[in-house]
Amino acid sequence: MTVDPFVREIVGAQLRSAAREMFVTLGRASQSPIIYEVLDYACGLCDRDGYLVAEAEGIPGFIGTLGHAAQEILAQHEGGMTEGDVYVLNDPFRGGGTHLSDVALVAPVYFDGARVAFAVNKAHWTEVGGVSAGSWSPDTREIHQEGLIFPGVPLYRRGELNDALVELIRANVRLPDATLGDLFAGVAGLRTARERVQDICRRLGVGILADAMRELHEVGAQSALAALRALPAGVYEASDFMDDDGVSDEPVPVRVAVEISPEGMRCDFTGSGAQAPGSVNSTWSSLHAACRSAYKAVIGPDLATTDGLFRPLEIVAPEGSIFNATYPAPVGVYWESSDYATDLVWKALAPVVPHRLTAGHHLSVCGTLVSGPGFILVEAQAGGWGAALDRDGVSALYPCGDGDTRNIPAEVCEHRYPVRVRRYELRRDDAGAGRRRGGRGLVREYEVLCDGASLTASFGRHRFAPWGVDGGAPGSENAVEVLRAGGVVARSGKLSGFALERGDVVRIITGSGGGWGPPA
């Protein structure tokens, strides 16, 4: 260590503050409720080599992807990269991480002609084209059906806008004003972060910033190792089934072996099912994010997020598997497998780290997309979390991959879209019984007030309930229903482009969490 520890901590705090300011700027400038209401985005700063040194609190599902995006852009463009550049990346197989709707913007930060950092943000755009409105569907068969692929192309070069790229986007999306508004909101966030990093360089110097970033990685790694050495060493296993492969009703087996040792933590997903024909697949980068969520929950949720913190984490997953799909696999509803990866590690370690982890929760993002002429309503759904060793589970909370996201308020839904929110309440069921009971899911209803609307949804854990711990009862499953003239005309975990009529009611039912300990 060469930097005064007080200076190092001040630099770390300033970088995290800059990331949060980027987060606020992007949210305030965005056009889509999925960003400015739901907060389905993330912001971070990386060192000059593309390794994450600071992140705003946001979606855990993006923890593994911001640094990967910066490193991919650096690998592609280092020779020609200049001040004022901004790059667009959403290719899940090239550092984009999740699905095409989550678009990363990457900007190198320069000071006195030297590259000192990268500013990165990643936001869910409501539309990026493709065969389905909203750009995701559980039944797509290849990634090219899911929208525009940005492989890391320049949006700005030396500060000059690439007008051709903007017009290409405008011509290929269903909501061009909203999509481009979200694009330039991301650019505004990058500029905010760039100014803050340059302020640090003016005050402390480029050398201090670089050394502090290097030491923040080292402090993160040492903190993680200290936490892991306090846990009982051993190999802990868990297995489960995903509901289906996105196309058929065939369940997909998933499993993990988690090894904890004084040298680190290893998550091996060997033996899980092959990549699916439907869009429930995860890529290598999103698997990293999933494992990092569980890893951080185990070693200390309050530890500052840096790539150094994750050095002791090793991940193994065969190429071509459900957790490490290869091109051109569809990944539109990647959260179904990505969140299962988090859940498997959680399930394996809950009995080992009972003071940190809970029983199983509703798990799925329960992505819901109601679209029609000129509108697309898209959001995740909250549900019940599992009970803990010493307390009941939390009700109405978003799943592991979605972190600090929020619902779209009923008033905003009814103002922006032709729907009426008829019902929004805690689910009443007896699932998740235990010495400590699981948290409750939700029931929400949208009444459709227009013609020509359709529903697309992917609700995992529709067939396999959240698990209990130490004799606790399982929770309840997720489901989506369509009611017409008072009767249920559809009930499923997955629907693709289901035609809705004026007056139909879309009923969203999310699961309750598992219990902990015998109910008696």
PDB file of N, CA and C in Angstrom, residues 65-160:
ATOM      1  N   THR A  65     -21.589  -7.086 -15.008  1.00  0.00           N
ATOM      2  CA  THR A  65     -21.590  -6.711 -16.416  1.00  0.00           C
ATOM      3  C   THR A  65     -20.948  -5.367 -16.718  1.00  0.00           C
ATOM      4  N   LEU A  66     -20.860  -4.443 -15.749  1.00  0.00           N
ATOM      5  CA  LEU A  66     -20.320  -3.126 -16.052  1.00  0.00           C
ATOM      6  C   LEU A  66     -18.830  -3.203 -16.374  1.00  0.00           C
ATOM      7  N   GLY A  67     -18.076  -3.901 -15.533  1.00  0.00           N
ATOM      8  CA  GLY A  67     -16.662  -4.080 -15.823  1.00  0.00           C
ATOM      9  C   GLY A  67     -16.430  -4.893 -17.084  1.00  0.00           C
ATOM     10  N   HIS A  68     -17.240  -5.930 -17.300  1.00  0.00           N
ATOM     11  CA  HIS A  68     -17.100  -6.732 -18.514  1.00  0.00           C
ATOM     12  C   HIS A  68     -17.324  -5.870 -19.750  1.00  0.00           C
ATOM     13  N   ALA A  69     -18.299  -4.958 -19.677  1.00  0.00           N
ATOM     14  CA  ALA A  69     -18.569  -4.081 -20.820  1.00  0.00           C
ATOM     15  C   ALA A  69     -17.373  -3.172 -21.102  1.00  0.00           C
ATOM     16  N   ALA A  70     -16.804  -2.564 -20.059  1.00  0.00           N
ATOM     17  CA  ALA A  70     -15.649  -1.687 -20.248  1.00  0.00           C
ATOM     18  C   ALA A  70     -14.458  -2.458 -20.810  1.00  0.00           C
ATOM     19  N   GLN A  71     -14.235  -3.677 -20.313  1.00  0.00           N
ATOM     20  CA  GLN A  71     -13.106  -4.467 -20.805  1.00  0.00           C
ATOM     21  C   GLN A  71     -13.301  -4.871 -22.261  1.00  0.00           C
ATOM     22  N   GLU A  72     -14.535  -5.153 -22.656  1.00  0.00           N
ATOM     23  CA  GLU A  72     -14.812  -5.503 -24.047  1.00  0.00           C
ATOM     24  C   GLU A  72     -14.552  -4.313 -24.968  1.00  0.00           C
ATOM     25  N   ILE A  73     -15.011  -3.141 -24.568  1.00  0.00           N
ATOM     26  CA  ILE A  73     -14.773  -1.944 -25.379  1.00  0.00           C
ATOM     27  C   ILE A  73     -13.281  -1.647 -25.478  1.00  0.00           C
ATOM     28  N   LEU A  74     -12.563  -1.819 -24.386  1.00  0.00           N
ATOM     29  CA  LEU A  74     -11.117  -1.583 -24.391  1.00  0.00           C
ATOM     30  C   LEU A  74     -10.426  -2.560 -25.341  1.00  0.00           C
ATOM     31  N   ALA A  75     -10.844  -3.818 -25.307  1.00  0.00           N
ATOM     32  CA  ALA A  75     -10.227  -4.817 -26.186  1.00  0.00           C
ATOM     33  C   ALA A  75     -10.478  -4.493 -27.658  1.00  0.00           C
ATOM     34  N   GLN A  76     -11.656  -3.959 -27.953  1.00  0.00           N
ATOM     35  CA  GLN A  76     -12.002  -3.661 -29.339  1.00  0.00           C
ATOM     36  C   GLN A  76     -11.355  -2.380 -29.856  1.00  0.00           C
ATOM     37  N   HIS A  77     -11.241  -1.357 -29.002  1.00  0.00           N
ATOM     38  CA  HIS A  77     -10.967  -0.008 -29.493  1.00  0.00           C
ATOM     39  C   HIS A  77      -9.738   0.666 -28.878  1.00  0.00           C
ATOM     40  N   GLU A  78      -8.952  -0.038 -28.087  1.00  0.00           N
ATOM     41  CA  GLU A  78      -7.877   0.644 -27.368  1.00  0.00           C
ATOM     42  C   GLU A  78      -6.961   1.434 -28.307  1.00  0.00           C
ATOM     43  N   GLY A  79      -6.642   0.874 -29.463  1.00  0.00           N
ATOM     44  CA  GLY A  79      -5.732   1.555 -30.366  1.00  0.00           C
ATOM     45  C   GLY A  79      -6.280   2.858 -30.925  1.00  0.00           C
ATOM     46  N   GLY A  80      -7.604   2.946 -31.082  1.00  0.00           N
ATOM     47  CA  GLY A  80      -8.189   4.147 -31.679  1.00  0.00           C
ATOM     48  C   GLY A  80      -9.045   4.950 -30.733  1.00  0.00           C
ATOM     49  N   MET A  81      -9.045   4.596 -29.456  1.00  0.00           N
ATOM     50  CA  MET A  81      -9.892   5.272 -28.477  1.00  0.00           C
ATOM     51  C   MET A  81      -9.364   6.676 -28.202  1.00  0.00           C
ATOM     52  N   THR A  82     -10.261   7.658 -28.126  1.00  0.00           N
ATOM     53  CA  THR A  82      -9.853   9.040 -27.887  1.00  0.00           C
ATOM     54  C   THR A  82     -10.813   9.710 -26.907  1.00  0.00           C
ATOM     55  N   GLU A  83     -10.412  10.861 -26.438  1.00  0.00           N
ATOM     56  CA  GLU A  83     -11.250  11.646 -25.543  1.00  0.00           C
ATOM     57  C   GLU A  83     -12.526  12.067 -26.267  1.00  0.00           C
ATOM     58  N   GLY A  84     -13.662  11.969 -25.571  1.00  0.00           N
ATOM     59  CA  GLY A  84     -14.947  12.314 -26.173  1.00  0.00           C
ATOM     60  C   GLY A  84     -15.674  11.148 -26.798  1.00  0.00           C
ATOM     61  N   ASP A  85     -15.078   9.930 -26.771  1.00  0.00           N
ATOM     62  CA  ASP A  85     -15.733   8.749 -27.332  1.00  0.00           C
ATOM     63  C   ASP A  85     -16.800   8.224 -26.376  1.00  0.00           C
ATOM     64  N   VAL A  86     -17.877   7.669 -26.951  1.00  0.00           N
ATOM     65  CA  VAL A  86     -18.889   6.917 -26.211  1.00  0.00           C
ATOM     66  C   VAL A  86     -19.261   5.713 -27.065  1.00  0.00           C
ATOM     67  N   TYR A  87     -19.313   4.537 -26.449  1.00  0.00           N
ATOM     68  CA  TYR A  87     -19.586   3.304 -27.180  1.00  0.00           C
ATOM     69  C   TYR A  87     -20.871   2.663 -26.662  1.00  0.00           C
ATOM     70  N   VAL A  88     -21.563   1.955 -27.579  1.00  0.00           N
ATOM     71  CA  VAL A  88     -22.832   1.292 -27.251  1.00  0.00           C
ATOM     72  C   VAL A  88     -22.630  -0.215 -27.360  1.00  0.00           C
ATOM     73  N   LEU A  89     -23.031  -0.932 -26.323  1.00  0.00           N
ATOM     74  CA  LEU A  89     -22.825  -2.385 -26.268  1.00  0.00           C
ATOM     75  C   LEU A  89     -24.008  -3.051 -25.586  1.00  0.00           C
ATOM     76  N   ASN A  90     -24.611  -4.018 -26.275  1.00  0.00           N
ATOM     77  CA  ASN A  90     -25.628  -4.850 -25.614  1.00  0.00           C
ATOM     78  C   ASN A  90     -25.519  -6.314 -26.019  1.00  0.00           C
ATOM     79  N   ASP A  91     -24.487  -6.677 -26.754  1.00  0.00           N
ATOM     80  CA  ASP A  91     -24.307  -8.054 -27.214  1.00  0.00           C
ATOM     81  C   ASP A  91     -24.006  -8.948 -26.010  1.00  0.00           C
ATOM     82  N   PRO A  92     -24.928  -9.844 -25.634  1.00  0.00           N
ATOM     83  CA  PRO A  92     -24.715 -10.661 -24.434  1.00  0.00           C
ATOM     84  C   PRO A  92     -23.516 -11.592 -24.529  1.00  0.00           C
ATOM     85  N   PHE A  93     -23.060 -11.871 -25.743  1.00  0.00           N
ATOM     86  CA  PHE A  93     -21.940 -12.792 -25.922  1.00  0.00           C
ATOM     87  C   PHE A  93     -20.604 -12.062 -26.035  1.00  0.00           C
ATOM     88  N   ARG A  94     -20.637 -10.723 -25.915  1.00  0.00           N
ATOM     89  CA  ARG A  94     -19.404  -9.944 -26.044  1.00  0.00           C
ATOM     90  C   ARG A  94     -19.322  -8.897 -24.936  1.00  0.00           C
ATOM     91  N   GLY A  95     -19.639  -9.287 -23.716  1.00  0.00           N
ATOM     92  CA  GLY A  95     -19.525  -8.366 -22.606  1.00  0.00           C
ATOM     93  C   GLY A  95     -20.793  -7.601 -22.290  1.00  0.00           C
ATOM     94  N   GLY A  96     -21.822  -7.731 -23.157  1.00  0.00           N
ATOM     95  CA  GLY A  96     -23.083  -7.041 -22.891  1.00  0.00           C
ATOM     96  C   GLY A  96     -23.825  -7.630 -21.721  1.00  0.00           C
ATOM     97  N   GLY A  97     -23.681  -8.944 -21.544  1.00  0.00           N
ATOM     98  CA  GLY A  97     -24.086  -9.558 -20.294  1.00  0.00           C
ATOM     99  C   GLY A  97     -25.455 -10.153 -20.221  1.00  0.00           C
ATOM    100  N   THR A  98     -26.511  -9.373 -20.345  1.00  0.00           N
ATOM    101  CA  THR A  98     -27.837  -9.854 -19.965  1.00  0.00           C
ATOM    102  C   THR A  98     -28.691 -10.149 -21.197  1.00  0.00           C
ATOM    103  N   HIS A  99     -29.574  -9.227 -21.594  1.00  0.00           N
ATOM    104  CA  HIS A  99     -30.308  -9.395 -22.847  1.00  0.00           C
ATOM    105  C   HIS A  99     -30.242  -8.086 -23.622  1.00  0.00           C
ATOM    106  N   LEU A 100     -30.750  -8.090 -24.845  1.00  0.00           N
ATOM    107  CA  LEU A 100     -30.540  -6.951 -25.729  1.00  0.00           C
ATOM    108  C   LEU A 100     -31.208  -5.683 -25.219  1.00  0.00           C
ATOM    109  N   SER A 101     -32.246  -5.806 -24.414  1.00  0.00           N
ATOM    110  CA  SER A 101     -32.926  -4.623 -23.897  1.00  0.00           C
ATOM    111  C   SER A 101     -32.044  -3.834 -22.931  1.00  0.00           C
ATOM    112  N   ASP A 102     -31.068  -4.478 -22.302  1.00  0.00           N
ATOM    113  CA  ASP A 102     -30.180  -3.808 -21.348  1.00  0.00           C
ATOM    114  C   ASP A 102     -28.957  -3.298 -22.109  1.00  0.00           C
ATOM    115  N   VAL A 103     -28.945  -2.001 -22.369  1.00  0.00           N
ATOM    116  CA  VAL A 103     -27.935  -1.410 -23.241  1.00  0.00           C
ATOM    117  C   VAL A 103     -26.898  -0.679 -22.397  1.00  0.00           C
ATOM    118  N   ALA A 104     -25.633  -1.033 -22.590  1.00  0.00           N
ATOM    119  CA  ALA A 104     -24.532  -0.392 -21.865  1.00  0.00           C
ATOM    120  C   ALA A 104     -23.934   0.728 -22.713  1.00  0.00           C
ATOM    121  N   LEU A 105     -23.663   1.856 -22.067  1.00  0.00           N
ATOM    122  CA  LEU A 105     -22.905   2.954 -22.664  1.00  0.00           C
ATOM    123  C   LEU A 105     -21.588   3.062 -21.915  1.00  0.00           C
ATOM    124  N   VAL A 106     -20.504   3.118 -22.652  1.00  0.00           N
ATOM    125  CA  VAL A 106     -19.163   3.122 -22.068  1.00  0.00           C
ATOM    126  C   VAL A 106     -18.400   4.325 -22.605  1.00  0.00           C
ATOM    127  N   ALA A 107     -17.823   5.116 -21.694  1.00  0.00           N
ATOM    128  CA  ALA A 107     -17.045   6.293 -22.100  1.00  0.00           C
ATOM    129  C   ALA A 107     -15.704   6.302 -21.377  1.00  0.00           C
ATOM    130  N   PRO A 108     -14.586   6.346 -22.112  1.00  0.00           N
ATOM    131  CA  PRO A 108     -13.298   6.539 -21.446  1.00  0.00           C
ATOM    132  C   PRO A 108     -13.224   7.950 -20.881  1.00  0.00           C
ATOM    133  N   VAL A 109     -12.595   8.084 -19.726  1.00  0.00           N
ATOM    134  CA  VAL A 109     -12.415   9.385 -19.075  1.00  0.00           C
ATOM    135  C   VAL A 109     -10.945   9.762 -19.168  1.00  0.00           C
ATOM    136  N   TYR A 110     -10.679  10.953 -19.681  1.00  0.00           N
ATOM    137  CA  TYR A 110      -9.298  11.417 -19.873  1.00  0.00           C
ATOM    138  C   TYR A 110      -9.027  12.637 -18.995  1.00  0.00           C
ATOM    139  N   PHE A 111      -7.754  12.783 -18.641  1.00  0.00           N
ATOM    140  CA  PHE A 111      -7.303  13.993 -17.957  1.00  0.00           C
ATOM    141  C   PHE A 111      -5.893  14.304 -18.433  1.00  0.00           C
ATOM    142  N   ASP A 112      -5.709  15.498 -18.935  1.00  0.00           N
ATOM    143  CA  ASP A 112      -4.411  15.907 -19.496  1.00  0.00           C
ATOM    144  C   ASP A 112      -3.911  14.912 -20.535  1.00  0.00           C
ATOM    145  N   GLY A 113      -4.843  14.430 -21.364  1.00  0.00           N
ATOM    146  CA  GLY A 113      -4.481  13.538 -22.459  1.00  0.00           C
ATOM    147  C   GLY A 113      -4.294  12.087 -22.092  1.00  0.00           C
ATOM    148  N   ALA A 114      -4.402  11.729 -20.815  1.00  0.00           N
ATOM    149  CA  ALA A 114      -4.214  10.339 -20.383  1.00  0.00           C
ATOM    150  C   ALA A 114      -5.549   9.731 -19.968  1.00  0.00           C
ATOM    151  N   ARG A 115      -5.782   8.472 -20.349  1.00  0.00           N
ATOM    152  CA  ARG A 115      -6.994   7.779 -19.917  1.00  0.00           C
ATOM    153  C   ARG A 115      -6.835   7.385 -18.453  1.00  0.00           C
ATOM    154  N   VAL A 116      -7.780   7.803 -17.619  1.00  0.00           N
ATOM    155  CA  VAL A 116      -7.681   7.546 -16.182  1.00  0.00           C
ATOM    156  C   VAL A 116      -8.788   6.632 -15.668  1.00  0.00           C
ATOM    157  N   ALA A 117      -9.873   6.469 -16.437  1.00  0.00           N
ATOM    158  CA  ALA A 117     -11.014   5.695 -15.933  1.00  0.00           C
ATOM    159  C   ALA A 117     -11.984   5.424 -17.086  1.00  0.00           C
ATOM    160  N   PHE A 118     -13.019   4.663 -16.768  1.00  0.00           N
ATOM    161  CA  PHE A 118     -14.168   4.483 -17.662  1.00  0.00           C
ATOM    162  C   PHE A 118     -15.429   4.774 -16.857  1.00  0.00           C
ATOM    163  N   ALA A 119     -16.362   5.491 -17.470  1.00  0.00           N
ATOM    164  CA  ALA A 119     -17.715   5.636 -16.918  1.00  0.00           C
ATOM    165  C   ALA A 119     -18.623   4.690 -17.696  1.00  0.00           C
ATOM    166  N   VAL A 120     -19.455   3.944 -16.972  1.00  0.00           N
ATOM    167  CA  VAL A 120     -20.305   2.928 -17.600  1.00  0.00           C
ATOM    168  C   VAL A 120     -21.697   2.993 -16.986  1.00  0.00           C
ATOM    169  N   ASN A 121     -22.716   2.941 -17.823  1.00  0.00           N
ATOM    170  CA  ASN A 121     -24.064   2.698 -17.310  1.00  0.00           C
ATOM    171  C   ASN A 121     -24.777   1.701 -18.206  1.00  0.00           C
ATOM    172  N   LYS A 122     -25.776   1.074 -17.632  1.00  0.00           N
ATOM    173  CA  LYS A 122     -26.522   0.026 -18.335  1.00  0.00           C
ATOM    174  C   LYS A 122     -27.981   0.167 -17.944  1.00  0.00           C
ATOM    175  N   ALA A 123     -28.854   0.382 -18.925  1.00  0.00           N
ATOM    176  CA  ALA A 123     -30.264   0.631 -18.640  1.00  0.00           C
ATOM    177  C   ALA A 123     -31.143  -0.226 -19.538  1.00  0.00           C
ATOM    178  N   HIS A 124     -32.301  -0.570 -19.009  1.00  0.00           N
ATOM    179  CA  HIS A 124     -33.281  -1.339 -19.780  1.00  0.00           C
ATOM    180  C   HIS A 124     -34.077  -0.383 -20.654  1.00  0.00           C
ATOM    181  N   TRP A 125     -33.829  -0.446 -21.962  1.00  0.00           N
ATOM    182  CA  TRP A 125     -34.627   0.321 -22.912  1.00  0.00           C
ATOM    183  C   TRP A 125     -35.925  -0.429 -23.170  1.00  0.00           C
ATOM    184  N   THR A 126     -37.041   0.276 -23.162  1.00  0.00           N
ATOM    185  CA  THR A 126     -38.331  -0.374 -23.398  1.00  0.00           C
ATOM    186  C   THR A 126     -38.374  -1.055 -24.758  1.00  0.00           C
ATOM    187  N   GLU A 127     -37.689  -0.508 -25.745  1.00  0.00           N
ATOM    188  CA  GLU A 127     -37.736  -1.046 -27.101  1.00  0.00           C
ATOM    189  C   GLU A 127     -36.363  -1.029 -27.754  1.00  0.00           C
ATOM    190  N   VAL A 128     -35.945  -2.184 -28.298  1.00  0.00           N
ATOM    191  CA  VAL A 128     -34.770  -2.240 -29.170  1.00  0.00           C
ATOM    192  C   VAL A 128     -35.096  -3.019 -30.438  1.00  0.00           C
ATOM    193  N   GLY A 129     -36.395  -3.028 -30.831  1.00  0.00           N
ATOM    194  CA  GLY A 129     -36.797  -3.722 -32.044  1.00  0.00           C
ATOM    195  C   GLY A 129     -37.004  -5.205 -31.811  1.00  0.00           C
ATOM    196  N   GLY A 130     -36.948  -5.976 -32.883  1.00  0.00           N
ATOM    197  CA  GLY A 130     -37.146  -7.411 -32.787  1.00  0.00           C
ATOM    198  C   GLY A 130     -38.558  -7.835 -33.124  1.00  0.00           C
ATOM    199  N   VAL A 131     -38.794  -9.133 -33.032  1.00  0.00           N
ATOM    200  CA  VAL A 131     -40.068  -9.693 -33.474  1.00  0.00           C
ATOM    201  C   VAL A 131     -41.215  -9.349 -32.530  1.00  0.00           C
ATOM    202  N   SER A 132     -40.930  -9.071 -31.260  1.00  0.00           N
ATOM    203  CA  SER A 132     -41.977  -8.827 -30.262  1.00  0.00           C
ATOM    204  C   SER A 132     -41.898  -7.401 -29.748  1.00  0.00           C
ATOM    205  N   ALA A 133     -43.050  -6.776 -29.550  1.00  0.00           N
ATOM    206  CA  ALA A 133     -43.082  -5.470 -28.900  1.00  0.00           C
ATOM    207  C   ALA A 133     -42.455  -5.585 -27.513  1.00  0.00           C
ATOM    208  N   GLY A 134     -41.571  -4.648 -27.194  1.00  0.00           N
ATOM    209  CA  GLY A 134     -40.850  -4.732 -25.934  1.00  0.00           C
ATOM    210  C   GLY A 134     -39.564  -5.512 -26.005  1.00  0.00           C
ATOM    211  N   SER A 135     -39.325  -6.206 -27.148  1.00  0.00           N
ATOM    212  CA  SER A 135     -38.030  -6.807 -27.484  1.00  0.00           C
ATOM    213  C   SER A 135     -37.638  -8.018 -26.650  1.00  0.00           C
ATOM    214  N   TRP A 136     -38.593  -8.644 -25.965  1.00  0.00           N
ATOM    215  CA  TRP A 136     -38.305  -9.943 -25.362  1.00  0.00           C
ATOM    216  C   TRP A 136     -39.572 -10.792 -25.351  1.00  0.00           C
ATOM    217  N   SER A 137     -39.373 -12.079 -25.423  1.00  0.00           N
ATOM    218  CA  SER A 137     -40.479 -13.033 -25.400  1.00  0.00           C
ATOM    219  C   SER A 137     -39.905 -14.391 -25.029  1.00  0.00           C
ATOM    220  N   PRO A 138     -40.640 -15.215 -24.265  1.00  0.00           N
ATOM    221  CA  PRO A 138     -40.084 -16.501 -23.843  1.00  0.00           C
ATOM    222  C   PRO A 138     -39.904 -17.514 -24.963  1.00  0.00           C
ATOM    223  N   ASP A 139     -40.527 -17.284 -26.130  1.00  0.00           N
ATOM    224  CA  ASP A 139     -40.498 -18.317 -27.161  1.00  0.00           C
ATOM    225  C   ASP A 139     -39.624 -17.982 -28.362  1.00  0.00           C
ATOM    226  N   THR A 140     -38.784 -16.952 -28.286  1.00  0.00           N
ATOM    227  CA  THR A 140     -37.875 -16.707 -29.395  1.00  0.00           C
ATOM    228  C   THR A 140     -36.861 -17.848 -29.501  1.00  0.00           C
ATOM    229  N   ARG A 141     -36.373 -18.073 -30.732  1.00  0.00           N
ATOM    230  CA  ARG A 141     -35.506 -19.225 -30.974  1.00  0.00           C
ATOM    231  C   ARG A 141     -34.057 -18.842 -31.254  1.00  0.00           C
ATOM    232  N   GLU A 142     -33.785 -17.570 -31.502  1.00  0.00           N
ATOM    233  CA  GLU A 142     -32.409 -17.110 -31.682  1.00  0.00           C
ATOM    234  C   GLU A 142     -32.342 -15.638 -31.341  1.00  0.00           C
ATOM    235  N   ILE A 143     -31.147 -15.167 -31.010  1.00  0.00           N
ATOM    236  CA  ILE A 143     -30.999 -13.806 -30.511  1.00  0.00           C
ATOM    237  C   ILE A 143     -31.383 -12.764 -31.552  1.00  0.00           C
ATOM    238  N   HIS A 144     -31.281 -13.098 -32.831  1.00  0.00           N
ATOM    239  CA  HIS A 144     -31.593 -12.108 -33.864  1.00  0.00           C
ATOM    240  C   HIS A 144     -33.073 -11.762 -33.912  1.00  0.00           C
ATOM    241  N   GLN A 145     -33.911 -12.556 -33.275  1.00  0.00           N
ATOM    242  CA  GLN A 145     -35.336 -12.229 -33.188  1.00  0.00           C
ATOM    243  C   GLN A 145     -35.623 -11.229 -32.066  1.00  0.00           C
ATOM    244  N   GLU A 146     -34.615 -10.931 -31.244  1.00  0.00           N
ATOM    245  CA  GLU A 146     -34.854 -10.169 -30.027  1.00  0.00           C
ATOM    246  C   GLU A 146     -34.500  -8.687 -30.131  1.00  0.00           C
ATOM    247  N   GLY A 147     -34.041  -8.243 -31.298  1.00  0.00           N
ATOM    248  CA  GLY A 147     -33.816  -6.818 -31.458  1.00  0.00           C
ATOM    249  C   GLY A 147     -32.460  -6.468 -32.021  1.00  0.00           C
ATOM    250  N   LEU A 148     -32.160  -5.170 -32.003  1.00  0.00           N
ATOM    251  CA  LEU A 148     -30.879  -4.667 -32.485  1.00  0.00           C
ATOM    252  C   LEU A 148     -29.737  -5.135 -31.590  1.00  0.00           C
ATOM    253  N   ILE A 149     -28.645  -5.556 -32.205  1.00  0.00           N
ATOM    254  CA  ILE A 149     -27.445  -5.957 -31.469  1.00  0.00           C
ATOM    255  C   ILE A 149     -26.390  -4.883 -31.673  1.00  0.00           C
ATOM    256  N   PHE A 150     -25.948  -4.277 -30.577  1.00  0.00           N
ATOM    257  CA  PHE A 150     -24.860  -3.296 -30.622  1.00  0.00           C
ATOM    258  C   PHE A 150     -23.584  -3.990 -30.135  1.00  0.00           C
ATOM    259  N   PRO A 151     -22.638  -4.248 -31.015  1.00  0.00           N
ATOM    260  CA  PRO A 151     -21.461  -5.028 -30.621  1.00  0.00           C
ATOM    261  C   PRO A 151     -20.337  -4.211 -30.002  1.00  0.00           C
ATOM    262  N   GLY A 152     -20.596  -2.936 -29.698  1.00  0.00           N
ATOM    263  CA  GLY A 152     -19.550  -2.069 -29.165  1.00  0.00           C
ATOM    264  C   GLY A 152     -19.197  -0.976 -30.153  1.00  0.00           C
ATOM    265  N   VAL A 153     -20.205  -0.401 -30.787  1.00  0.00           N
ATOM    266  CA  VAL A 153     -19.997   0.592 -31.848  1.00  0.00           C
ATOM    267  C   VAL A 153     -19.945   1.998 -31.258  1.00  0.00           C
ATOM    268  N   PRO A 154     -19.229   2.923 -31.904  1.00  0.00           N
ATOM    269  CA  PRO A 154     -19.140   4.290 -31.384  1.00  0.00           C
ATOM    270  C   PRO A 154     -20.446   5.054 -31.586  1.00  0.00           C
ATOM    271  N   LEU A 155     -20.926   5.658 -30.519  1.00  0.00           N
ATOM    272  CA  LEU A 155     -22.026   6.608 -30.604  1.00  0.00           C
ATOM    273  C   LEU A 155     -21.475   8.019 -30.788  1.00  0.00           C
ATOM    274  N   TYR A 156     -20.370   8.296 -30.112  1.00  0.00           N
ATOM    275  CA  TYR A 156     -19.628   9.549 -30.283  1.00  0.00           C
ATOM    276  C   TYR A 156     -18.173   9.214 -30.584  1.00  0.00           C
ATOM    277  N   ARG A 157     -17.569   9.966 -31.510  1.00  0.00           N
ATOM    278  CA  ARG A 157     -16.133   9.886 -31.758  1.00  0.00           C
ATOM    279  C   ARG A 157     -15.561  11.280 -31.627  1.00  0.00           C
ATOM    280  N   ARG A 158     -14.632  11.437 -30.669  1.00  0.00           N
ATOM    281  CA  ARG A 158     -14.035  12.749 -30.382  1.00  0.00           C
ATOM    282  C   ARG A 158     -15.118  13.803 -30.106  1.00  0.00           C
ATOM    283  N   GLY A 159     -16.182  13.367 -29.478  1.00  0.00           N
ATOM    284  CA  GLY A 159     -17.260  14.274 -29.114  1.00  0.00           C
ATOM    285  C   GLY A 159     -18.284  14.514 -30.205  1.00  0.00           C
ATOM    286  N   GLU A 160     -18.089  13.936 -31.401  1.00  0.00           N
ATOM    287  CA  GLU A 160     -19.019  14.123 -32.514  1.00  0.00           C
ATOM    288  C   GLU A 160     -20.011  12.959 -32.565  1.00  0.00           C
TER     289      GLU A 160
END
